[in-house]
Coordinates of C-alpha atoms in Angstrom, one line a residue:
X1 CA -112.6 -2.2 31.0
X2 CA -112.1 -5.4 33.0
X3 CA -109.1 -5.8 34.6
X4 CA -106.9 -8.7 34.0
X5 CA -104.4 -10.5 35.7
X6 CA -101.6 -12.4 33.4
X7 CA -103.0 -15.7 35.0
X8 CA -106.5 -14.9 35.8
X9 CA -108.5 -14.5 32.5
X10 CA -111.5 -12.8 33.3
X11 CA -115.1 -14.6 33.9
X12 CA -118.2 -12.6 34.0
X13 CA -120.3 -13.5 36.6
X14 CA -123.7 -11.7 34.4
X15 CA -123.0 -13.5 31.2
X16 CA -122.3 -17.8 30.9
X17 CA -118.7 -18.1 29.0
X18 CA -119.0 -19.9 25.9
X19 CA -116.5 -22.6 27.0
X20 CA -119.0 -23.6 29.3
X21 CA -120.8 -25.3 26.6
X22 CA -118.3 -25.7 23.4
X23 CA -114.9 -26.6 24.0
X24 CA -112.5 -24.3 21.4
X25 CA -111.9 -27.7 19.4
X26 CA -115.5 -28.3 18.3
X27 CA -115.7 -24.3 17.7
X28 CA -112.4 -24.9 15.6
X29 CA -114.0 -28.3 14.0
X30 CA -117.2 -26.3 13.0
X31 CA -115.1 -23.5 10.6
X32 CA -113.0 -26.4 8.9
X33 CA -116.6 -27.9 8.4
X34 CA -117.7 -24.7 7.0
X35 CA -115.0 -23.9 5.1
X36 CA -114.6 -27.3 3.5
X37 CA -118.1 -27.3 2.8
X38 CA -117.8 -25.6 -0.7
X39 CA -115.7 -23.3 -3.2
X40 CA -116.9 -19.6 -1.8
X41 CA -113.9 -17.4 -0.9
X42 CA -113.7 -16.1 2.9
X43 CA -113.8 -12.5 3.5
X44 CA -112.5 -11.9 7.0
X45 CA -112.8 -8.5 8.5
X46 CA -110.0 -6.9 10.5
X47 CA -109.9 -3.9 12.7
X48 CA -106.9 -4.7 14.8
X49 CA -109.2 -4.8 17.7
X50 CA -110.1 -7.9 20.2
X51 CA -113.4 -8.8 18.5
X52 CA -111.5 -9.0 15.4
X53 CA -108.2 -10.5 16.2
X54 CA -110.2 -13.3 17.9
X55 CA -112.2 -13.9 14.4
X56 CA -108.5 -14.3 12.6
X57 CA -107.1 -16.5 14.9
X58 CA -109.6 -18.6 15.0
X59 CA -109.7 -19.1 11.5
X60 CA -106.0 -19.6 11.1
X61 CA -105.5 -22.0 13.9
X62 CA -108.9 -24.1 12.3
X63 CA -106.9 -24.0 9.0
X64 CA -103.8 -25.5 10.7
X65 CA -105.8 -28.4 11.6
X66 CA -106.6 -29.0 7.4
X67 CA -104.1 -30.9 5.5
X68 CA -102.4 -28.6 2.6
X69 CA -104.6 -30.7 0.2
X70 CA -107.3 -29.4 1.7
X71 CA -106.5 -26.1 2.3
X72 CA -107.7 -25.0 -1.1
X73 CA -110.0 -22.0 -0.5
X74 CA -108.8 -18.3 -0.7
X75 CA -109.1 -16.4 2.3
X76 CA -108.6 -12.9 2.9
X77 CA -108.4 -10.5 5.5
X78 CA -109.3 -7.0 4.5
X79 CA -108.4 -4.1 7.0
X80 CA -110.3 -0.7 6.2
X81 CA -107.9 2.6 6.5
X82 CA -109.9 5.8 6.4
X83 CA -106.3 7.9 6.2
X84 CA -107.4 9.5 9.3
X85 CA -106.7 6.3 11.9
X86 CA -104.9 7.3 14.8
X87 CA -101.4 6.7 14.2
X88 CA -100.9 4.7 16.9
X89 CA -103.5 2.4 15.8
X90 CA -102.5 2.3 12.0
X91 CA -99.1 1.6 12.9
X92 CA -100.2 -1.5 15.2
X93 CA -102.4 -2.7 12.8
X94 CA -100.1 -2.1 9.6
X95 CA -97.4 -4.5 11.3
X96 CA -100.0 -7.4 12.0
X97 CA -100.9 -7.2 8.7
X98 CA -97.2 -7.8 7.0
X99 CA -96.5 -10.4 9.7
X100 CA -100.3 -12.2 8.2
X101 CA -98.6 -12.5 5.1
X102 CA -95.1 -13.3 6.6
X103 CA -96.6 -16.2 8.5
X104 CA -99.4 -16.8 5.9
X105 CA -96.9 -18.1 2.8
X106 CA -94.5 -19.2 5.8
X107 CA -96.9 -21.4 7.1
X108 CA -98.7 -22.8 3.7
X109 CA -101.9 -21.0 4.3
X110 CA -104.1 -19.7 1.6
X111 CA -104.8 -15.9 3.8
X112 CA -103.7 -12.5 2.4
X113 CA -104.0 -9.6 4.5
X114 CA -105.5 -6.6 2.2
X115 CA -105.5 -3.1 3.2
X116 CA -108.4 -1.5 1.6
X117 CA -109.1 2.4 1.1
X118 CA -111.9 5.3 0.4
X119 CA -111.8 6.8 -2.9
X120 CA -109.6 9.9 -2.8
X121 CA -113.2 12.0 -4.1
X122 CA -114.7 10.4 -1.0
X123 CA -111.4 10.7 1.3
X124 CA -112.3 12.5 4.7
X125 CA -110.7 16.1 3.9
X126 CA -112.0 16.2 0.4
X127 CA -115.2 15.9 1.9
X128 CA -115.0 18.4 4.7
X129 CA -112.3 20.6 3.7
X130 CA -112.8 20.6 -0.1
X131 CA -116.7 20.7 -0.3
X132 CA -117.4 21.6 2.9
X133 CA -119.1 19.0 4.5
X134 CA -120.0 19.9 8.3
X135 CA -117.9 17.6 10.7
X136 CA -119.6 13.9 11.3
X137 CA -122.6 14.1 14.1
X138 CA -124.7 11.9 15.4
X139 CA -128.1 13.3 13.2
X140 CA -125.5 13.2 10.0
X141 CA -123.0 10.6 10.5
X142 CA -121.9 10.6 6.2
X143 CA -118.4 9.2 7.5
X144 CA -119.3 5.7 8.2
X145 CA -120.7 5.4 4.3
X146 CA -118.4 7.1 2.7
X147 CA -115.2 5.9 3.9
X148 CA -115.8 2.7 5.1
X149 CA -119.3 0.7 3.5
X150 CA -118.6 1.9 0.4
X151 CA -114.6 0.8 0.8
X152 CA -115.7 -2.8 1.5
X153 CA -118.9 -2.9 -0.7
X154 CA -116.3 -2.5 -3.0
X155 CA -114.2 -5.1 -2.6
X156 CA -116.8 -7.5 -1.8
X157 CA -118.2 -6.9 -5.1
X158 CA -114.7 -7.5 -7.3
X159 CA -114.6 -10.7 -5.0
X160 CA -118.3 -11.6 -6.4
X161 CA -117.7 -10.5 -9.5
X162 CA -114.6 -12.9 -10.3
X163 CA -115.8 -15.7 -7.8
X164 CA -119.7 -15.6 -7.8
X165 CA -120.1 -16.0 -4.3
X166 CA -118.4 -15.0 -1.3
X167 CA -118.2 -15.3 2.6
X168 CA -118.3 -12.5 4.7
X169 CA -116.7 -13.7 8.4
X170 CA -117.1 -10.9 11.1
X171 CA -116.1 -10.5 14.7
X172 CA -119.7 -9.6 16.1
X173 CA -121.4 -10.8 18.9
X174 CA -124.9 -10.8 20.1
X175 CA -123.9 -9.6 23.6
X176 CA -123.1 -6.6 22.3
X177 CA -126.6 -5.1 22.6
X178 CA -129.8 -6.4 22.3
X179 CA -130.3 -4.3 19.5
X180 CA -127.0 -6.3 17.8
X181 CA -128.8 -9.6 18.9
X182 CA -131.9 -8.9 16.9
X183 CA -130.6 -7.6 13.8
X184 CA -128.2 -10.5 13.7
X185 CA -131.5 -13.5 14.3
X186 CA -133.2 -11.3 11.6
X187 CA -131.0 -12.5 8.3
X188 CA -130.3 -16.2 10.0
X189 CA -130.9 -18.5 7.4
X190 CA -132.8 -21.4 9.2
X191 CA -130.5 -24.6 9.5
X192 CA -127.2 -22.9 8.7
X193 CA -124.2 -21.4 10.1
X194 CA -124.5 -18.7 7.8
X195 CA -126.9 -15.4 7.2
X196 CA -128.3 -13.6 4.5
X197 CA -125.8 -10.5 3.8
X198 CA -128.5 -7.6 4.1
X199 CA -127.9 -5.8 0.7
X200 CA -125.7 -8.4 -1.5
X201 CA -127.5 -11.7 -2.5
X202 CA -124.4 -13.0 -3.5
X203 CA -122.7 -12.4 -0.3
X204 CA -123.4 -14.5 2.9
X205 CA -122.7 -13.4 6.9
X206 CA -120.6 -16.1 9.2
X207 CA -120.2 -14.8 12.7
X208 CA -118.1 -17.3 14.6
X209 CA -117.9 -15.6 18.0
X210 CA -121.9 -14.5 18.1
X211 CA -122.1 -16.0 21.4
X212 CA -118.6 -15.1 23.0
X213 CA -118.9 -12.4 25.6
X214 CA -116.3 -10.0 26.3
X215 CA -114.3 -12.0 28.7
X216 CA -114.7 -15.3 26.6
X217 CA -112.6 -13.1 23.9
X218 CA -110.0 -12.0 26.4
X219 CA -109.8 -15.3 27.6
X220 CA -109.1 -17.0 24.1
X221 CA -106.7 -14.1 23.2
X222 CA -104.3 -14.6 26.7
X223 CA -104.5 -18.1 26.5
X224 CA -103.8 -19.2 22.6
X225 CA -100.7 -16.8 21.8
X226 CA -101.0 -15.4 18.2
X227 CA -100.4 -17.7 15.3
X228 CA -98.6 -15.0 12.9
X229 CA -96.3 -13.6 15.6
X230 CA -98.0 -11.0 17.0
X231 CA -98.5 -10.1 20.7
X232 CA -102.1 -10.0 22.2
X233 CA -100.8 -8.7 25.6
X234 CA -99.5 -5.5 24.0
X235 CA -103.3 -5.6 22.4
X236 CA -104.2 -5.9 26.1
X237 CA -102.0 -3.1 26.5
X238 CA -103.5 -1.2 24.0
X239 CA -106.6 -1.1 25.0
X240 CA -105.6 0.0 28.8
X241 CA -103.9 2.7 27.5
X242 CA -106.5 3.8 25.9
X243 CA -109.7 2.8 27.5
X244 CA -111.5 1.8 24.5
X245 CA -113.0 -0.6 22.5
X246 CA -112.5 -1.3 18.6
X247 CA -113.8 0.8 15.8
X248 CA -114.9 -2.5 13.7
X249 CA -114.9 -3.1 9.7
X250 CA -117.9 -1.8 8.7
X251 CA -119.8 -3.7 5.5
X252 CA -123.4 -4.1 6.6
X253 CA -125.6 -3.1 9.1
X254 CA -124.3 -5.8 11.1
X255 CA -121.6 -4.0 11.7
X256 CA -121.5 -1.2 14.4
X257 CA -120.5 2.3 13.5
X258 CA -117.9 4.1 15.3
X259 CA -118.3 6.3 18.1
X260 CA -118.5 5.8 21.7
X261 CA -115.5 6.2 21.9
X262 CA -114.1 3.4 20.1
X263 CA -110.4 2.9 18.4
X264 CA -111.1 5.0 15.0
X265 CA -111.0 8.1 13.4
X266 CA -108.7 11.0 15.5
X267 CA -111.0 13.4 13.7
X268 CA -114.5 11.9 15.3
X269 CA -117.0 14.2 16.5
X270 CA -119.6 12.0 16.6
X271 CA -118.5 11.7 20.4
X272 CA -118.3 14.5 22.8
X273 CA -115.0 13.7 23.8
X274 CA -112.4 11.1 22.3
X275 CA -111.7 9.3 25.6
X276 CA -109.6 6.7 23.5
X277 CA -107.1 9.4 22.3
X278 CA -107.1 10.9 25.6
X279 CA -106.0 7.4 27.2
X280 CA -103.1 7.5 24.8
X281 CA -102.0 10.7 25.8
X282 CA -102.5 10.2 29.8
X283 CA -100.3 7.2 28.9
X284 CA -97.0 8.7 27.4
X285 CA -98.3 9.6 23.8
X286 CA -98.4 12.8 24.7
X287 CA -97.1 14.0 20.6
X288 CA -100.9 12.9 20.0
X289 CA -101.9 15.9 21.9
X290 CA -102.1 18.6 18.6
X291 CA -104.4 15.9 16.8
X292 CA -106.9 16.1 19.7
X293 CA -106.6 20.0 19.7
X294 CA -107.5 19.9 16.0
X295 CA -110.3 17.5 16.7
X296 CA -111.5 19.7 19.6
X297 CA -111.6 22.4 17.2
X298 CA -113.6 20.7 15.0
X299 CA -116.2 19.9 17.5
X300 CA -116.4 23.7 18.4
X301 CA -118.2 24.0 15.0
X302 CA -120.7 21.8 15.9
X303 CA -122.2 24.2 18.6
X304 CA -125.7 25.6 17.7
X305 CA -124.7 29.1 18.5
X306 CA -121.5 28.9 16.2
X307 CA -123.0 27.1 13.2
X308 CA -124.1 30.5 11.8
X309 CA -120.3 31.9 11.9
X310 CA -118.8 28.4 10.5
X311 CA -121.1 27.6 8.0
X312 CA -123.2 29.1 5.2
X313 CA -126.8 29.6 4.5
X314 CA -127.4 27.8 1.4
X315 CA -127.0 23.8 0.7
X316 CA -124.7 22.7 -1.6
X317 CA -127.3 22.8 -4.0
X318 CA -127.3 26.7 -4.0
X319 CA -131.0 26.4 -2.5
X320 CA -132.0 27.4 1.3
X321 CA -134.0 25.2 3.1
X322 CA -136.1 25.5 6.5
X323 CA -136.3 23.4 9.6
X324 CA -139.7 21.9 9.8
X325 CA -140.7 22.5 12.8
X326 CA -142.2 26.0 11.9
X327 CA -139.4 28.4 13.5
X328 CA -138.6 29.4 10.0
X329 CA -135.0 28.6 11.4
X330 CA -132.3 27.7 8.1
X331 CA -130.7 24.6 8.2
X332 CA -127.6 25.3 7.5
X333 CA -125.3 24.2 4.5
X334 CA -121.9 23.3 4.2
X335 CA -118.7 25.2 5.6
X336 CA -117.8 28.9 4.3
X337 CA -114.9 28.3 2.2
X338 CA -112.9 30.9 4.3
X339 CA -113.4 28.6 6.7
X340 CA -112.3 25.5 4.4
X341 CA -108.9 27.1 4.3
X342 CA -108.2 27.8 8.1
X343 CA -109.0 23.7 8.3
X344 CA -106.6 23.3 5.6
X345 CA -103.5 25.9 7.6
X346 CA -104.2 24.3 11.1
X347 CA -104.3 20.5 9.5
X348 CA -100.9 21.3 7.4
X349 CA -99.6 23.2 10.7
X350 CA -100.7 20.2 12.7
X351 CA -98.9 17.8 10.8
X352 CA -95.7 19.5 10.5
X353 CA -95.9 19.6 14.5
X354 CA -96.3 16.1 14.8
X355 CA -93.7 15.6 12.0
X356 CA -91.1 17.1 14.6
X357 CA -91.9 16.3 18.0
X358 CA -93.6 12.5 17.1
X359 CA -91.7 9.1 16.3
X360 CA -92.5 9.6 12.8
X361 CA -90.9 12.4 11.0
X362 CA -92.9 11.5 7.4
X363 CA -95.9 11.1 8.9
X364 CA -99.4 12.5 6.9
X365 CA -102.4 13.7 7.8
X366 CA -103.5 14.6 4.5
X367 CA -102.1 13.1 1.4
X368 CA -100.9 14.7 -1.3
X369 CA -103.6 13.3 -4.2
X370 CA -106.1 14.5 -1.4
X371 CA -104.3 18.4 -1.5
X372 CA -104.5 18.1 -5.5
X373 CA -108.2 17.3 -4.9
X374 CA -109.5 19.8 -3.1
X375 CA -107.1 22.3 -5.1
X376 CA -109.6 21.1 -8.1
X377 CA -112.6 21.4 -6.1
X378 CA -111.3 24.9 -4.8
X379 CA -110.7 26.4 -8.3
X380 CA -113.3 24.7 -10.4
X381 CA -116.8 25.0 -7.5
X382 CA -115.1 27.5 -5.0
X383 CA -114.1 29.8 -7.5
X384 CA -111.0 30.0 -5.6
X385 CA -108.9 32.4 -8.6
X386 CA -106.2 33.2 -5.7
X387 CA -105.2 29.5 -5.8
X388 CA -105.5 28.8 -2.3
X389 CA -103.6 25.1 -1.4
X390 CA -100.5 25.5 -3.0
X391 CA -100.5 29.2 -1.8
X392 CA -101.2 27.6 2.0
X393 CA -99.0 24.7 1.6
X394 CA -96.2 26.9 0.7
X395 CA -96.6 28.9 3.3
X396 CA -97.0 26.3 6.3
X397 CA -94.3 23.0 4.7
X398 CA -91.5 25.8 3.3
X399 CA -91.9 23.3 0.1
X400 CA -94.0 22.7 -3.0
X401 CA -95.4 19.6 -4.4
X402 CA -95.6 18.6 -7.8
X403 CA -98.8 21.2 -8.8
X404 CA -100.8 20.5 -12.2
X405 CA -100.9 23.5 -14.5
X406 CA -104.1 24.1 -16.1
X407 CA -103.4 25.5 -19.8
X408 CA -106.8 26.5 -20.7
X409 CA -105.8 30.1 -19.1
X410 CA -107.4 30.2 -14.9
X411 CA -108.2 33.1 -14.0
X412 CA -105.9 34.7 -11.4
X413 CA -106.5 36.1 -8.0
X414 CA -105.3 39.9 -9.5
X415 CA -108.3 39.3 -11.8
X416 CA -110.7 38.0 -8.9
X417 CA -109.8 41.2 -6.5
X418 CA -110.9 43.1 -10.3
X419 CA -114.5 41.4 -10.3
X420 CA -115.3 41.9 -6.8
X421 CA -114.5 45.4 -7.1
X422 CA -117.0 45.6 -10.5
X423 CA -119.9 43.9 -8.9
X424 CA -119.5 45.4 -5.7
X425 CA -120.2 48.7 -8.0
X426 CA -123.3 47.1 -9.8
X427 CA -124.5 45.2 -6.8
X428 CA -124.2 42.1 -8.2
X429 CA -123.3 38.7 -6.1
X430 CA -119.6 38.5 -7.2
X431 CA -119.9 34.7 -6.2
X432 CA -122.6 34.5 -9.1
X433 CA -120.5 35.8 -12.0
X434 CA -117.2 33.7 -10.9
X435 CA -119.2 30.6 -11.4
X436 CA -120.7 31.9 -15.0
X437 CA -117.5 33.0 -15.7
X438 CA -116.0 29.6 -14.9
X439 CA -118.5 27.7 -16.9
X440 CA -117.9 29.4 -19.6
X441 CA -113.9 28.8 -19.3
X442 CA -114.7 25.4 -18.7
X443 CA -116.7 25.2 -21.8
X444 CA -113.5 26.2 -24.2
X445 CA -113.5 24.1 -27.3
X446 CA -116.3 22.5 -26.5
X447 CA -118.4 21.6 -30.1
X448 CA -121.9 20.9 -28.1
X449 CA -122.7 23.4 -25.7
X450 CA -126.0 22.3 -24.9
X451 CA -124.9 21.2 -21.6
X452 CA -123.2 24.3 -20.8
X453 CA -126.8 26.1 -21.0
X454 CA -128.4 23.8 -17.9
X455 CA -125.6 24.5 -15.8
X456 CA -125.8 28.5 -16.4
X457 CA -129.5 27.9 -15.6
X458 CA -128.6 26.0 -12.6
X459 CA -126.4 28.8 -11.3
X460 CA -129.3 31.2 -12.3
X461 CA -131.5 29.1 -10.1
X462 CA -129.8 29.1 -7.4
X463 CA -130.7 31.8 -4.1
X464 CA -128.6 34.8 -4.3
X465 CA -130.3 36.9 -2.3
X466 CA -128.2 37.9 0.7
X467 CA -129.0 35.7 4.6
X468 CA -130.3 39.2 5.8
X469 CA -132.6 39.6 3.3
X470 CA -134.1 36.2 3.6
X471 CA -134.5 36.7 7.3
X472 CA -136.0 39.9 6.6
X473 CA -138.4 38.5 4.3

């Protein structure tokens, strides 16, 4: 990254600055303009990051310039949390977002800072440690959908629903890549500020800093101090420490996904290695440094050689499926649930360590609703009958949480060891009558059973046949 001296805002000598041709009032005079220019609610995104900071600030100090009469439009600034954000990050971002509000009401402004979240069924360790999703790579990348597009598609949508229309305004620029550049003159809409949002009709794009390049941000930033009391030098700061750039709010394909290593997830292995943590700890953060052993082991799965130990043979679907390329290679499916529940020990073990020997003694890496989830997922698809999470929680916290108890009678891991032992005798898959045997539980008191029937013949259908056999066939 460009080095900066307190007094000596950087200028690129490859790109033009944009204050070479627009002077920051007429960039402020053209978003009062736009925002004046009708009744469609603001959606601003917010990473914590330069790009993004710049966006809000510009924004806020345009407003300042309205009278309150004017000021009449709802704006809001929605920050995406995946629950696995680097703490550091989180914590930085957290605080700007009560001073917004702090300032915001202070200040007569019609901005609200919203933290937004993925569903708990589509939180990052339901996924991979509950249903076994493989960790994020670059050929299958599920993350970036699941925990952030579908967060802000969302909220963009309950903001369309109650207002009809709304304005998404993003900290993107076109220097970025060219790629960027193109996708962002694709949805223009000829003789407006504004673009076509690429799945929502009802949602439009404004990109205020399109043609700021790095240093114009980093310019703006160190010389226009922030309006709701934060500090951009310690963002500065920031990303020295860490040698990064900013893992944006992702809501379209205008938006780039995480990865290179960007501020973001701590559990990315979309990267080969996450440089940005690896600043932190070079830099005094060195209680970061079991979260990047647990991301490192995640990584390790990844391996071509290893995916046969980690993961299993069949999809999720119960079916196999081959690679097309004639080598009669499987692709492999999701992670062998002995596996799941190593993840689970090391991430509980993990955050107790962090718990002791980090700033923040209460500090999560998994959530408890996300523990009662895969605890459902475990028993009712895993046919986990030993009652794995509250077994392994136990075991690695020295407490218990607050643990649902089915009444319609689970069967136990005494009466699991029973099965295995009966089918092992009648060589039958012992995986195959735990989920018939779970259907039917599932089924109690049921009056219509005709749904019960697809799902035994779903079961049925699925391959049983052992990995050695199919490679021997």
């Amino acid at each position: 990254m460009t080095e900066i001296e307190p007094n000596e805002p950087p200028v690129s000598e490859e790109v033009s600055s944009i204050f070479d041709v627009r002077s920051i009032e007429e960039i402020y005079a053209e978003i009062r303009d736009l925002y004046l220019s009708d009744h469609r609610p603001w959606i601003v995104g917010y990473s914590g990051g330069k790009d993004s900071t710049t966006v809000v600030q510009l924004v806020w100090n345009a407003l300042k310039g309205l009278t309150p009469e004017q000021r009449t439009k709802q704006i809001y600034v929605i920050s995406s949390d995946t629950l696995v954000e680097t703490p550091v990050i989180i914590d930085t971002i957290n605080g700007n977002l009560d001073l917004i509000n702090k300032a915001a009401q202070e200040q007569g402004l019609p901005i609200q800072a919203v933290k937004i979240y993925p569903k708990i069924e589509n939180s990052f360790w339901v996924l991979l440690i509950g249903k076994g999703y493989p960790t994020p790579s670059k050929s299958f990348r599920w993350c970036t959908d699941r925990l952030k597009i579908k967060t802000s598609d969302t909220f963009i949508l309950d903001r369309v629903s109650e207002h009809g229309e709304v304005v998404l305004v993003l900290g993107v620029r076109k220097s970025e890549s060219s790629a960027r550049a193109q996708l962002m003159n694709l949805y223009k809409i000829k003789g407006s500020l504004l673009s076509r949002h690429s799945k929502f009709s009802q949602s439009f794009v404004y990109t205020p800093i399109e043609d700021f390049s790095k240093d114009d941000v980093w310019t703006y930033l160190l010389q226009n101090s922030s309006p709701w009391g934060g500090n951009n030098r310690d963002l500065l700061a920031l990303y020295k420490s860490a040698d990064s750039g900013e893992c944006p709010v992702v809501v379209d394909e205008y938006s780039p996904p995480c990865g290179n290593s960007r501020f973001g997830c701590w559990v990315c292995t979309v990267v080969t290695k996450d440089k940005a943590i690896m600043g932190l700890i070079d830099n005094g953060e060195e209680w970061l440094e079991p979260l990047l052993n647990y991301r490192n082991m995640l990584a390790e799965t990844q391996d071509k050689e290893k995916k046969p130990i980690y993961r299993d043979y069949k999809r999720m679907n119960g079916k196999i499926k081959y690679k097309r390329d004639g080598s009669g290679e499987l692709i492999r499916g999701p992670y062998k649930f002995e596996y799941c529940k190593q993840f689970l020990r090391k991430l509980l073990e993990t955050q107790r360590e962090i718990q002791e020997i980090g700033p923040n003694p209460n500090l999560q890496l998994i959530l408890p609703e996300e523990l009662h989830e895969i605890r459902r997922i475990w028993r009712q698809e895993k046919g986990d009958w030993e009652d794995s999470v509250p077994k392994i929680y136990r075991e690695v916290m020295g407490t218990d949480l607050d643990w649902v108890q089915d009444d319609r009678g689970m069967f136990s891991g005494e009466e699991g060891n029973l099965l295995e032992s009966v089918c092992q005798k009648h060589d039958i898959p012992v995986q195959l009558v735990a989920k018939l045997l779970d259907i039917e539980r599932q089924a109690q008191g049921m009056k219509r059973r005709a749904a019960v029937y697809s799902r035994i013949e779903d079961v049925l259908n699925e391959e049983w046949r052992t990995e050695e056999e199919i490679i021997k066939q």
